[in-house]
Amino acid sequence: MKFLRQLFASCVLLGALAGATGAVAADAAPAATKAPAKDLVLKGDAKCTSCHDESDEPKLLHIGKTKHGTVADGRAPSCTNCHGESDLHTNNPAKLKERPPTDRSFAKSSKTPVAARNESCISCHRKDSKRSHWEGSAHERADVACTSCHQLHTAKDKVADKRTQPEVCFTCHKEQRVQVSKPSHHPVLEGKVACSDCHNAHGSIGPKLVKRDSVVDTCYTCHMEKRGPFVHSHEPVNEDCGNCHNPHGTVAESMLKSRPPFLCHQCHTPHGGQLAQLRGQLPLQPTATSSGKSGINYTQARGCLNCHTQIHGSNNPSATNPTPQFNLR
């Protein structure tokens, strides 16, 4: 009986020791074989997504819904490509209550120089023909950051949508905001025309950041019927459509800077033929050396377009009467 008791006690002791050893091994196993964190969206983003998850505001992981988050595209950047390695931000060695910022941050309050912020974008997009003229452009000289207009961690970048793009541009270009609200304007607010249809905000070789080499070439992209060539051209048309039109909007019809005939009289001397332009005035009688135009420079209820209909250019043959260089039909 005594022998059986000793045997039972020995078995209990051995069982307890085995259980304790197994528990220690079980506790040690996960530490030794713990799987590394997995990337959620971008290559190597586990370094960031271990803290930044879908509950963050702004929704940083929404970058996976943009072109920058296309995993199948080998050109897609990683978090560190844009923000830098940011070891101080990741590890916080000083155990600060608020972690140090990333090496490159893009918030409005960021202390990162604008040139350094833009370089993270241009380093990839410099080869793009639409952005090859960024250096020296009006926006680059004005120290505008790419992120002042673009939103990267969002599924819908406002600049990429015609309906919301003007809202972004009007943040700075307030004069144009007023002009497109005038009665005669391009349908910008209606969502049919966007600023980028005419302008390249990233720089161009044309004036005013227009997409073509000149203003007239940019306008001809849509208004082909004004291109010509014409036998008799109107020189202001060949020079710059902006001589007569304000493309963002005016109160005059056809986006003219002022109503005819006053617009025409800025270059052309008013004339009235053989008719007195004021009641009681005597018309100027033509002589051998005069042109037959009235010397009275008043205008009442007259419109140049009543006669000069082809103001963008005329193809009338040179043998017609009256002479065709006056852009008559």
mmCIF file of C-alpha atoms in Angstrom:
data_model
loop_
_atom_site.group_PDB
_atom_site.id
_atom_site.type_symbol
_atom_site.label_atom_id
_atom_site.label_comp_id
_atom_site.label_asym_id
_atom_site.label_seq_id
_atom_site.Cartn_x
_atom_site.Cartn_y
_atom_site.Cartn_z
ATOM 1 C CA MET A 1 0.000 0.000 0.000
ATOM 2 C CA LYS A 2 2.803 2.360 0.884
ATOM 3 C CA PHE A 3 4.466 1.516 -2.417
ATOM 4 C CA LEU A 4 1.333 2.399 -4.373
ATOM 5 C CA ARG A 5 1.095 5.781 -2.633
ATOM 6 C CA GLN A 6 4.719 6.597 -3.516
ATOM 7 C CA LEU A 7 4.129 5.561 -7.147
ATOM 8 C CA PHE A 8 0.988 7.742 -7.413
ATOM 9 C CA ALA A 9 2.793 10.768 -5.961
ATOM 10 C CA SER A 10 5.633 10.318 -8.429
ATOM 11 C CA CYS A 11 3.211 10.225 -11.351
ATOM 12 C CA VAL A 12 1.470 13.401 -10.182
ATOM 13 C CA LEU A 13 4.820 15.216 -9.863
ATOM 14 C CA LEU A 14 5.965 14.125 -13.318
ATOM 15 C CA GLY A 15 2.628 15.260 -14.818
ATOM 16 C CA ALA A 16 2.895 18.662 -13.204
ATOM 17 C CA LEU A 17 6.446 19.107 -14.455
ATOM 18 C CA ALA A 18 5.428 18.091 -17.996
ATOM 19 C CA GLY A 19 2.492 20.538 -17.974
ATOM 20 C CA ALA A 20 4.672 23.398 -16.807
ATOM 21 C CA THR A 21 7.266 22.642 -19.475
ATOM 22 C CA GLY A 22 4.558 22.550 -22.169
ATOM 23 C CA ALA A 23 3.105 25.853 -21.001
ATOM 24 C CA VAL A 24 6.515 27.507 -21.108
ATOM 25 C CA ALA A 25 7.127 26.109 -24.576
ATOM 26 C CA ALA A 26 3.686 27.289 -25.716
ATOM 27 C CA ASP A 27 4.395 30.782 -24.445
ATOM 28 C CA ALA A 28 7.786 30.879 -26.106
ATOM 29 C CA ALA A 29 6.629 29.498 -29.449
ATOM 30 C CA PRO A 30 4.619 32.518 -30.657
ATOM 31 C CA ALA A 31 7.482 34.849 -29.839
ATOM 32 C CA ALA A 32 9.868 32.776 -31.873
ATOM 33 C CA THR A 33 7.558 32.089 -34.827
ATOM 34 C CA LYS A 34 5.446 35.258 -34.872
ATOM 35 C CA ALA A 35 4.602 36.063 -38.491
ATOM 36 C CA PRO A 36 5.783 39.466 -39.773
ATOM 37 C CA ALA A 37 3.184 42.157 -40.393
ATOM 38 C CA LYS A 38 1.641 42.017 -43.841
ATOM 39 C CA ASP A 39 1.389 44.884 -46.308
ATOM 40 C CA LEU A 40 -2.204 46.075 -46.656
ATOM 41 C CA VAL A 41 -2.096 48.325 -49.717
ATOM 42 C CA LEU A 42 1.357 49.349 -50.882
ATOM 43 C CA LYS A 43 4.590 47.443 -51.002
ATOM 44 C CA GLY A 44 6.347 47.795 -47.653
ATOM 45 C CA ASP A 45 3.496 49.699 -46.030
ATOM 46 C CA ALA A 46 3.429 47.347 -43.012
ATOM 47 C CA LYS A 47 5.874 49.761 -41.392
ATOM 48 C CA CYS A 48 3.103 52.359 -41.445
ATOM 49 C CA THR A 49 -0.118 50.357 -41.364
ATOM 50 C CA SER A 50 0.811 48.751 -38.051
ATOM 51 C CA CYS A 51 -0.378 52.075 -36.594
ATOM 52 C CA HIS A 52 -2.330 53.769 -39.396
ATOM 53 C CA ASP A 53 -5.444 51.697 -40.001
ATOM 54 C CA GLU A 54 -8.851 52.280 -41.545
ATOM 55 C CA SER A 55 -10.010 54.232 -38.490
ATOM 56 C CA ASP A 56 -7.523 57.036 -39.212
ATOM 57 C CA GLU A 57 -8.732 60.451 -40.273
ATOM 58 C CA PRO A 58 -8.067 61.327 -43.010
ATOM 59 C CA LYS A 59 -8.600 57.861 -44.449
ATOM 60 C CA LEU A 60 -5.008 57.126 -45.401
ATOM 61 C CA LEU A 61 -5.705 53.616 -46.629
ATOM 62 C CA HIS A 62 -8.015 55.004 -49.308
ATOM 63 C CA ILE A 63 -4.888 55.436 -51.393
ATOM 64 C CA GLY A 64 -5.566 51.846 -52.414
ATOM 65 C CA LYS A 65 -8.502 53.175 -54.477
ATOM 66 C CA THR A 66 -6.281 55.511 -56.496
ATOM 67 C CA LYS A 67 -3.751 55.017 -59.270
ATOM 68 C CA HIS A 68 -0.966 55.338 -56.704
ATOM 69 C CA GLY A 69 -2.333 52.261 -54.954
ATOM 70 C CA THR A 70 -2.480 49.973 -57.982
ATOM 71 C CA VAL A 71 -0.550 46.926 -56.778
ATOM 72 C CA ALA A 72 -0.331 45.450 -60.270
ATOM 73 C CA ASP A 73 1.577 48.522 -61.489
ATOM 74 C CA GLY A 74 5.258 48.208 -60.686
ATOM 75 C CA ARG A 75 5.625 51.990 -60.768
ATOM 76 C CA ALA A 76 3.315 52.447 -57.772
ATOM 77 C CA PRO A 77 5.187 54.217 -54.968
ATOM 78 C CA SER A 78 5.452 53.107 -51.368
ATOM 79 C CA CYS A 79 4.821 55.192 -48.269
ATOM 80 C CA THR A 80 8.530 55.855 -47.825
ATOM 81 C CA ASN A 81 8.955 56.960 -51.433
ATOM 82 C CA CYS A 82 6.883 60.019 -50.624
ATOM 83 C CA HIS A 83 7.280 60.497 -46.867
ATOM 84 C CA GLY A 84 10.856 59.280 -46.459
ATOM 85 C CA GLU A 85 12.097 56.528 -44.133
ATOM 86 C CA SER A 86 10.863 58.568 -41.135
ATOM 87 C CA ASP A 87 12.568 56.406 -38.497
ATOM 88 C CA LEU A 88 12.042 59.013 -35.785
ATOM 89 C CA HIS A 89 8.340 59.061 -36.531
ATOM 90 C CA THR A 90 8.094 55.263 -36.601
ATOM 91 C CA ASN A 91 10.189 54.387 -33.537
ATOM 92 C CA ASN A 92 9.762 57.546 -31.434
ATOM 93 C CA PRO A 93 12.999 56.874 -29.490
ATOM 94 C CA ALA A 94 12.457 59.893 -27.243
ATOM 95 C CA LYS A 95 9.043 58.496 -26.239
ATOM 96 C CA LEU A 96 7.384 61.825 -26.976
ATOM 97 C CA LYS A 97 3.662 62.179 -26.399
ATOM 98 C CA GLU A 98 3.270 63.348 -29.994
ATOM 99 C CA ARG A 99 5.482 61.511 -32.441
ATOM 100 C CA PRO A 100 7.905 63.572 -34.532
ATOM 101 C CA PRO A 101 6.577 64.302 -38.037
ATOM 102 C CA THR A 102 7.610 62.231 -41.012
ATOM 103 C CA ASP A 103 10.703 63.238 -42.944
ATOM 104 C CA ARG A 104 8.441 64.808 -45.576
ATOM 105 C CA SER A 105 4.956 65.878 -44.594
ATOM 106 C CA PHE A 106 2.426 67.486 -46.897
ATOM 107 C CA ALA A 107 -0.089 69.166 -44.605
ATOM 108 C CA LYS A 108 -0.733 72.891 -44.920
ATOM 109 C CA SER A 109 1.082 73.445 -41.637
ATOM 110 C CA SER A 110 4.070 71.345 -42.749
ATOM 111 C CA LYS A 111 7.544 72.723 -42.151
ATOM 112 C CA THR A 112 8.902 70.734 -45.079
ATOM 113 C CA PRO A 113 9.952 73.186 -47.829
ATOM 114 C CA VAL A 114 7.600 73.250 -50.803
ATOM 115 C CA ALA A 115 10.450 72.376 -53.160
ATOM 116 C CA ALA A 116 11.186 69.220 -51.162
ATOM 117 C CA ARG A 117 7.514 68.248 -51.152
ATOM 118 C CA ASN A 118 7.182 68.754 -54.884
ATOM 119 C CA GLU A 119 10.367 66.830 -55.598
ATOM 120 C CA SER A 120 8.766 63.671 -54.232
ATOM 121 C CA CYS A 121 6.114 64.035 -56.969
ATOM 122 C CA ILE A 122 8.281 65.351 -59.789
ATOM 123 C CA SER A 123 10.828 62.582 -59.295
ATOM 124 C CA CYS A 124 8.268 60.236 -60.875
ATOM 125 C CA HIS A 125 6.179 62.601 -62.988
ATOM 126 C CA ARG A 126 9.027 64.550 -64.604
ATOM 127 C CA LYS A 127 9.023 62.117 -67.540
ATOM 128 C CA ASP A 128 5.344 62.826 -68.193
ATOM 129 C CA SER A 129 4.976 65.171 -71.168
ATOM 130 C CA LYS A 130 2.136 67.013 -69.429
ATOM 131 C CA ARG A 131 4.407 67.923 -66.520
ATOM 132 C CA SER A 132 7.755 68.309 -68.243
ATOM 133 C CA HIS A 133 7.578 72.119 -68.080
ATOM 134 C CA TRP A 134 6.938 72.381 -64.344
ATOM 135 C CA GLU A 135 10.322 73.973 -63.614
ATOM 136 C CA GLY A 136 10.002 77.681 -64.273
ATOM 137 C CA SER A 137 6.211 77.611 -64.636
ATOM 138 C CA ALA A 138 4.002 80.236 -63.014
ATOM 139 C CA HIS A 139 2.847 77.896 -60.256
ATOM 140 C CA GLU A 140 6.368 76.672 -59.516
ATOM 141 C CA ARG A 141 7.642 80.258 -59.252
ATOM 142 C CA ALA A 142 4.750 81.087 -56.933
ATOM 143 C CA ASP A 143 5.865 78.277 -54.584
ATOM 144 C CA VAL A 144 2.675 76.274 -55.068
ATOM 145 C CA ALA A 145 2.835 72.725 -53.716
ATOM 146 C CA CYS A 146 1.398 69.804 -55.652
ATOM 147 C CA THR A 147 -0.714 68.945 -52.629
ATOM 148 C CA SER A 148 -2.183 72.452 -52.638
ATOM 149 C CA CYS A 149 -4.322 71.236 -55.539
ATOM 150 C CA HIS A 150 -4.159 67.437 -55.466
ATOM 151 C CA GLN A 151 -5.408 64.968 -52.853
ATOM 152 C CA LEU A 152 -3.644 61.609 -52.895
ATOM 153 C CA HIS A 153 -5.174 59.626 -50.024
ATOM 154 C CA THR A 154 -8.687 59.865 -51.405
ATOM 155 C CA ALA A 155 -10.639 57.950 -53.981
ATOM 156 C CA LYS A 156 -11.759 61.154 -55.746
ATOM 157 C CA ASP A 157 -9.260 63.901 -56.427
ATOM 158 C CA LYS A 158 -11.290 67.071 -56.998
ATOM 159 C CA VAL A 159 -8.880 68.301 -59.659
ATOM 160 C CA ALA A 160 -9.420 65.168 -61.747
ATOM 161 C CA ASP A 161 -13.178 65.745 -62.005
ATOM 162 C CA LYS A 162 -14.475 68.427 -64.396
ATOM 163 C CA ARG A 163 -17.382 69.171 -62.088
ATOM 164 C CA THR A 164 -15.219 69.963 -59.060
ATOM 165 C CA GLN A 165 -11.970 71.118 -60.694
ATOM 166 C CA PRO A 166 -12.967 74.820 -60.926
ATOM 167 C CA GLU A 167 -13.668 74.827 -57.197
ATOM 168 C CA VAL A 168 -9.986 74.048 -56.586
ATOM 169 C CA CYS A 169 -8.698 76.597 -59.106
ATOM 170 C CA PHE A 170 -10.988 79.344 -57.820
ATOM 171 C CA THR A 171 -9.405 79.012 -54.383
ATOM 172 C CA CYS A 172 -6.612 81.233 -55.721
ATOM 173 C CA HIS A 173 -8.045 82.620 -58.968
ATOM 174 C CA LYS A 174 -10.880 84.638 -57.479
ATOM 175 C CA GLU A 175 -11.144 87.071 -60.391
ATOM 176 C CA GLN A 176 -11.944 84.191 -62.725
ATOM 177 C CA ARG A 177 -14.562 82.948 -60.269
ATOM 178 C CA VAL A 178 -16.420 86.240 -60.727
ATOM 179 C CA GLN A 179 -16.031 86.205 -64.509
ATOM 180 C CA VAL A 180 -17.479 82.728 -65.065
ATOM 181 C CA SER A 181 -20.548 83.812 -63.120
ATOM 182 C CA LYS A 182 -21.330 86.543 -65.657
ATOM 183 C CA PRO A 183 -24.138 86.074 -68.218
ATOM 184 C CA SER A 184 -21.865 85.238 -71.171
ATOM 185 C CA HIS A 185 -19.316 82.584 -70.215
ATOM 186 C CA HIS A 186 -17.895 79.214 -71.127
ATOM 187 C CA PRO A 187 -19.956 76.452 -69.438
ATOM 188 C CA VAL A 188 -17.461 75.945 -66.622
ATOM 189 C CA LEU A 189 -19.957 76.013 -63.771
ATOM 190 C CA GLU A 190 -22.191 73.680 -65.767
ATOM 191 C CA GLY A 191 -19.446 71.050 -65.818
ATOM 192 C CA LYS A 192 -19.059 70.961 -69.607
ATOM 193 C CA VAL A 193 -15.724 72.801 -69.735
ATOM 194 C CA ALA A 194 -12.909 72.543 -67.222
ATOM 195 C CA CYS A 195 -9.937 74.817 -66.610
ATOM 196 C CA SER A 196 -7.623 72.052 -67.809
ATOM 197 C CA ASP A 197 -9.323 72.011 -71.230
ATOM 198 C CA CYS A 198 -7.472 75.248 -72.012
ATOM 199 C CA HIS A 199 -4.710 75.496 -69.405
ATOM 200 C CA ASN A 200 -1.917 73.178 -68.284
ATOM 201 C CA ALA A 201 -1.398 74.037 -64.641
ATOM 202 C CA HIS A 202 1.912 72.152 -64.636
ATOM 203 C CA GLY A 203 3.496 74.504 -67.164
ATOM 204 C CA SER A 204 3.543 75.047 -70.909
ATOM 205 C CA ILE A 205 5.524 76.884 -73.551
ATOM 206 C CA GLY A 206 2.517 79.041 -74.412
ATOM 207 C CA PRO A 207 1.419 82.224 -72.621
ATOM 208 C CA LYS A 208 -0.926 82.104 -69.618
ATOM 209 C CA LEU A 209 -0.261 78.363 -69.222
ATOM 210 C CA VAL A 210 -2.404 77.574 -72.267
ATOM 211 C CA LYS A 211 -2.058 74.039 -73.571
ATOM 212 C CA ARG A 212 -1.042 75.026 -77.121
ATOM 213 C CA ASP A 213 1.790 77.208 -78.319
ATOM 214 C CA SER A 214 -0.436 80.295 -78.452
ATOM 215 C CA VAL A 215 -3.822 81.539 -77.307
ATOM 216 C CA VAL A 216 -5.355 81.335 -80.790
ATOM 217 C CA ASP A 217 -4.177 77.751 -81.301
ATOM 218 C CA THR A 218 -5.754 76.823 -77.977
ATOM 219 C CA CYS A 219 -9.062 78.447 -78.969
ATOM 220 C CA TYR A 220 -8.992 76.715 -82.360
ATOM 221 C CA THR A 221 -9.047 73.386 -80.540
ATOM 222 C CA CYS A 222 -12.821 73.897 -80.234
ATOM 223 C CA HIS A 223 -13.557 76.836 -82.556
ATOM 224 C CA MET A 224 -12.191 75.301 -85.753
ATOM 225 C CA GLU A 225 -14.412 77.406 -88.021
ATOM 226 C CA LYS A 226 -12.457 80.508 -86.992
ATOM 227 C CA ARG A 227 -9.100 79.039 -87.994
ATOM 228 C CA GLY A 228 -9.193 79.749 -91.725
ATOM 229 C CA PRO A 229 -7.037 80.228 -93.694
ATOM 230 C CA PHE A 230 -8.876 83.217 -95.137
ATOM 231 C CA VAL A 231 -8.114 85.312 -98.181
ATOM 232 C CA HIS A 232 -8.598 88.434 -96.098
ATOM 233 C CA SER A 233 -7.656 87.998 -92.433
ATOM 234 C CA HIS A 234 -8.465 90.184 -89.465
ATOM 235 C CA GLU A 235 -5.074 90.727 -87.866
ATOM 236 C CA PRO A 236 -6.267 90.976 -84.233
ATOM 237 C CA VAL A 237 -7.783 87.516 -84.685
ATOM 238 C CA ASN A 238 -4.479 86.063 -85.851
ATOM 239 C CA GLU A 239 -2.658 87.745 -82.985
ATOM 240 C CA ASP A 240 -4.744 86.862 -79.928
ATOM 241 C CA CYS A 241 -8.435 86.046 -79.467
ATOM 242 C CA GLY A 242 -8.147 87.837 -76.121
ATOM 243 C CA ASN A 243 -7.938 91.156 -77.963
ATOM 244 C CA CYS A 244 -11.724 91.090 -78.290
ATOM 245 C CA HIS A 245 -12.915 88.228 -76.051
ATOM 246 C CA ASN A 246 -12.584 87.423 -72.387
ATOM 247 C CA PRO A 247 -12.857 83.608 -72.347
ATOM 248 C CA HIS A 248 -13.821 83.402 -68.674
ATOM 249 C CA GLY A 249 -16.927 85.528 -69.088
ATOM 250 C CA THR A 250 -18.339 88.997 -69.638
ATOM 251 C CA VAL A 251 -21.667 90.793 -69.610
ATOM 252 C CA ALA A 252 -21.570 91.274 -73.401
ATOM 253 C CA GLU A 253 -22.741 88.692 -75.911
ATOM 254 C CA SER A 254 -20.192 86.172 -77.223
ATOM 255 C CA MET A 255 -17.880 86.996 -74.315
ATOM 256 C CA LEU A 256 -16.810 90.243 -75.954
ATOM 257 C CA LYS A 257 -14.935 92.673 -73.746
ATOM 258 C CA SER A 258 -17.412 95.398 -74.689
ATOM 259 C CA ARG A 259 -20.378 95.670 -77.003
ATOM 260 C CA PRO A 260 -19.984 96.623 -80.648
ATOM 261 C CA PRO A 261 -19.555 99.161 -82.075
ATOM 262 C CA PHE A 262 -17.583 100.432 -79.088
ATOM 263 C CA LEU A 263 -15.303 97.403 -79.155
ATOM 264 C CA CYS A 264 -14.530 98.025 -82.824
ATOM 265 C CA HIS A 265 -13.955 101.737 -82.219
ATOM 266 C CA GLN A 266 -11.048 100.958 -79.960
ATOM 267 C CA CYS A 267 -9.083 100.328 -83.159
ATOM 268 C CA HIS A 268 -11.247 101.669 -86.013
ATOM 269 C CA THR A 269 -12.356 105.267 -86.501
ATOM 270 C CA PRO A 270 -16.165 105.532 -86.462
ATOM 271 C CA HIS A 271 -17.791 106.380 -89.772
ATOM 272 C CA GLY A 272 -21.278 106.940 -91.113
ATOM 273 C CA GLY A 273 -21.048 107.175 -94.881
ATOM 274 C CA GLN A 274 -23.162 109.933 -96.396
ATOM 275 C CA LEU A 275 -25.747 110.013 -93.599
ATOM 276 C CA ALA A 276 -25.757 112.521 -90.790
ATOM 277 C CA GLN A 277 -25.304 110.678 -87.497
ATOM 278 C CA LEU A 278 -27.041 113.349 -85.435
ATOM 279 C CA ARG A 279 -30.298 114.961 -86.393
ATOM 280 C CA GLY A 280 -29.634 118.352 -87.909
ATOM 281 C CA GLN A 281 -26.013 117.614 -88.741
ATOM 282 C CA LEU A 282 -24.974 117.978 -92.331
ATOM 283 C CA PRO A 283 -23.066 115.081 -93.845
ATOM 284 C CA LEU A 284 -19.557 115.536 -95.154
ATOM 285 C CA GLN A 285 -19.680 115.816 -98.933
ATOM 286 C CA PRO A 286 -17.171 113.553 -100.660
ATOM 287 C CA THR A 287 -14.384 115.103 -102.656
ATOM 288 C CA ALA A 288 -11.785 113.691 -104.999
ATOM 289 C CA THR A 289 -9.413 113.138 -102.085
ATOM 290 C CA SER A 290 -11.869 112.074 -99.380
ATOM 291 C CA SER A 291 -13.103 108.577 -98.635
ATOM 292 C CA GLY A 292 -16.737 109.554 -98.353
ATOM 293 C CA LYS A 293 -16.828 108.792 -94.612
ATOM 294 C CA SER A 294 -18.519 111.205 -92.277
ATOM 295 C CA GLY A 295 -16.263 113.362 -90.165
ATOM 296 C CA ILE A 296 -18.761 113.308 -87.277
ATOM 297 C CA ASN A 297 -17.487 110.722 -84.797
ATOM 298 C CA TYR A 298 -20.754 109.994 -83.016
ATOM 299 C CA THR A 299 -22.479 106.649 -82.951
ATOM 300 C CA GLN A 300 -26.194 106.148 -82.456
ATOM 301 C CA ALA A 301 -27.882 102.756 -82.808
ATOM 302 C CA ARG A 302 -25.270 101.519 -85.237
ATOM 303 C CA GLY A 303 -23.660 98.078 -85.232
ATOM 304 C CA CYS A 304 -20.549 97.259 -87.225
ATOM 305 C CA LEU A 305 -21.728 93.678 -87.599
ATOM 306 C CA ASN A 306 -24.723 94.809 -89.647
ATOM 307 C CA CYS A 307 -22.326 95.131 -92.577
ATOM 308 C CA HIS A 308 -19.017 93.627 -91.513
ATOM 309 C CA THR A 309 -20.246 90.116 -90.846
ATOM 310 C CA GLN A 310 -17.037 88.147 -91.448
ATOM 311 C CA ILE A 311 -14.943 89.699 -88.707
ATOM 312 C CA HIS A 312 -12.781 86.606 -88.231
ATOM 313 C CA GLY A 313 -11.829 86.551 -91.910
ATOM 314 C CA SER A 314 -13.351 86.736 -95.355
ATOM 315 C CA ASN A 315 -12.970 84.723 -98.551
ATOM 316 C CA ASN A 316 -14.697 87.222 -100.813
ATOM 317 C CA PRO A 317 -12.957 87.461 -104.194
ATOM 318 C CA SER A 318 -10.934 90.592 -104.789
ATOM 319 C CA ALA A 319 -13.055 91.636 -107.798
ATOM 320 C CA THR A 320 -16.218 92.248 -105.758
ATOM 321 C CA ASN A 321 -17.730 95.626 -105.087
ATOM 322 C CA PRO A 322 -17.544 96.807 -102.351
ATOM 323 C CA THR A 323 -13.966 95.778 -101.775
ATOM 324 C CA PRO A 324 -13.609 92.654 -99.597
ATOM 325 C CA GLN A 325 -10.793 93.705 -97.289
ATOM 326 C CA PHE A 326 -13.419 95.172 -94.967
ATOM 327 C CA ASN A 327 -14.558 91.631 -94.027
ATOM 328 C CA LEU A 328 -17.937 91.937 -95.681
ATOM 329 C CA ARG A 329 -19.990 88.901 -96.531
#
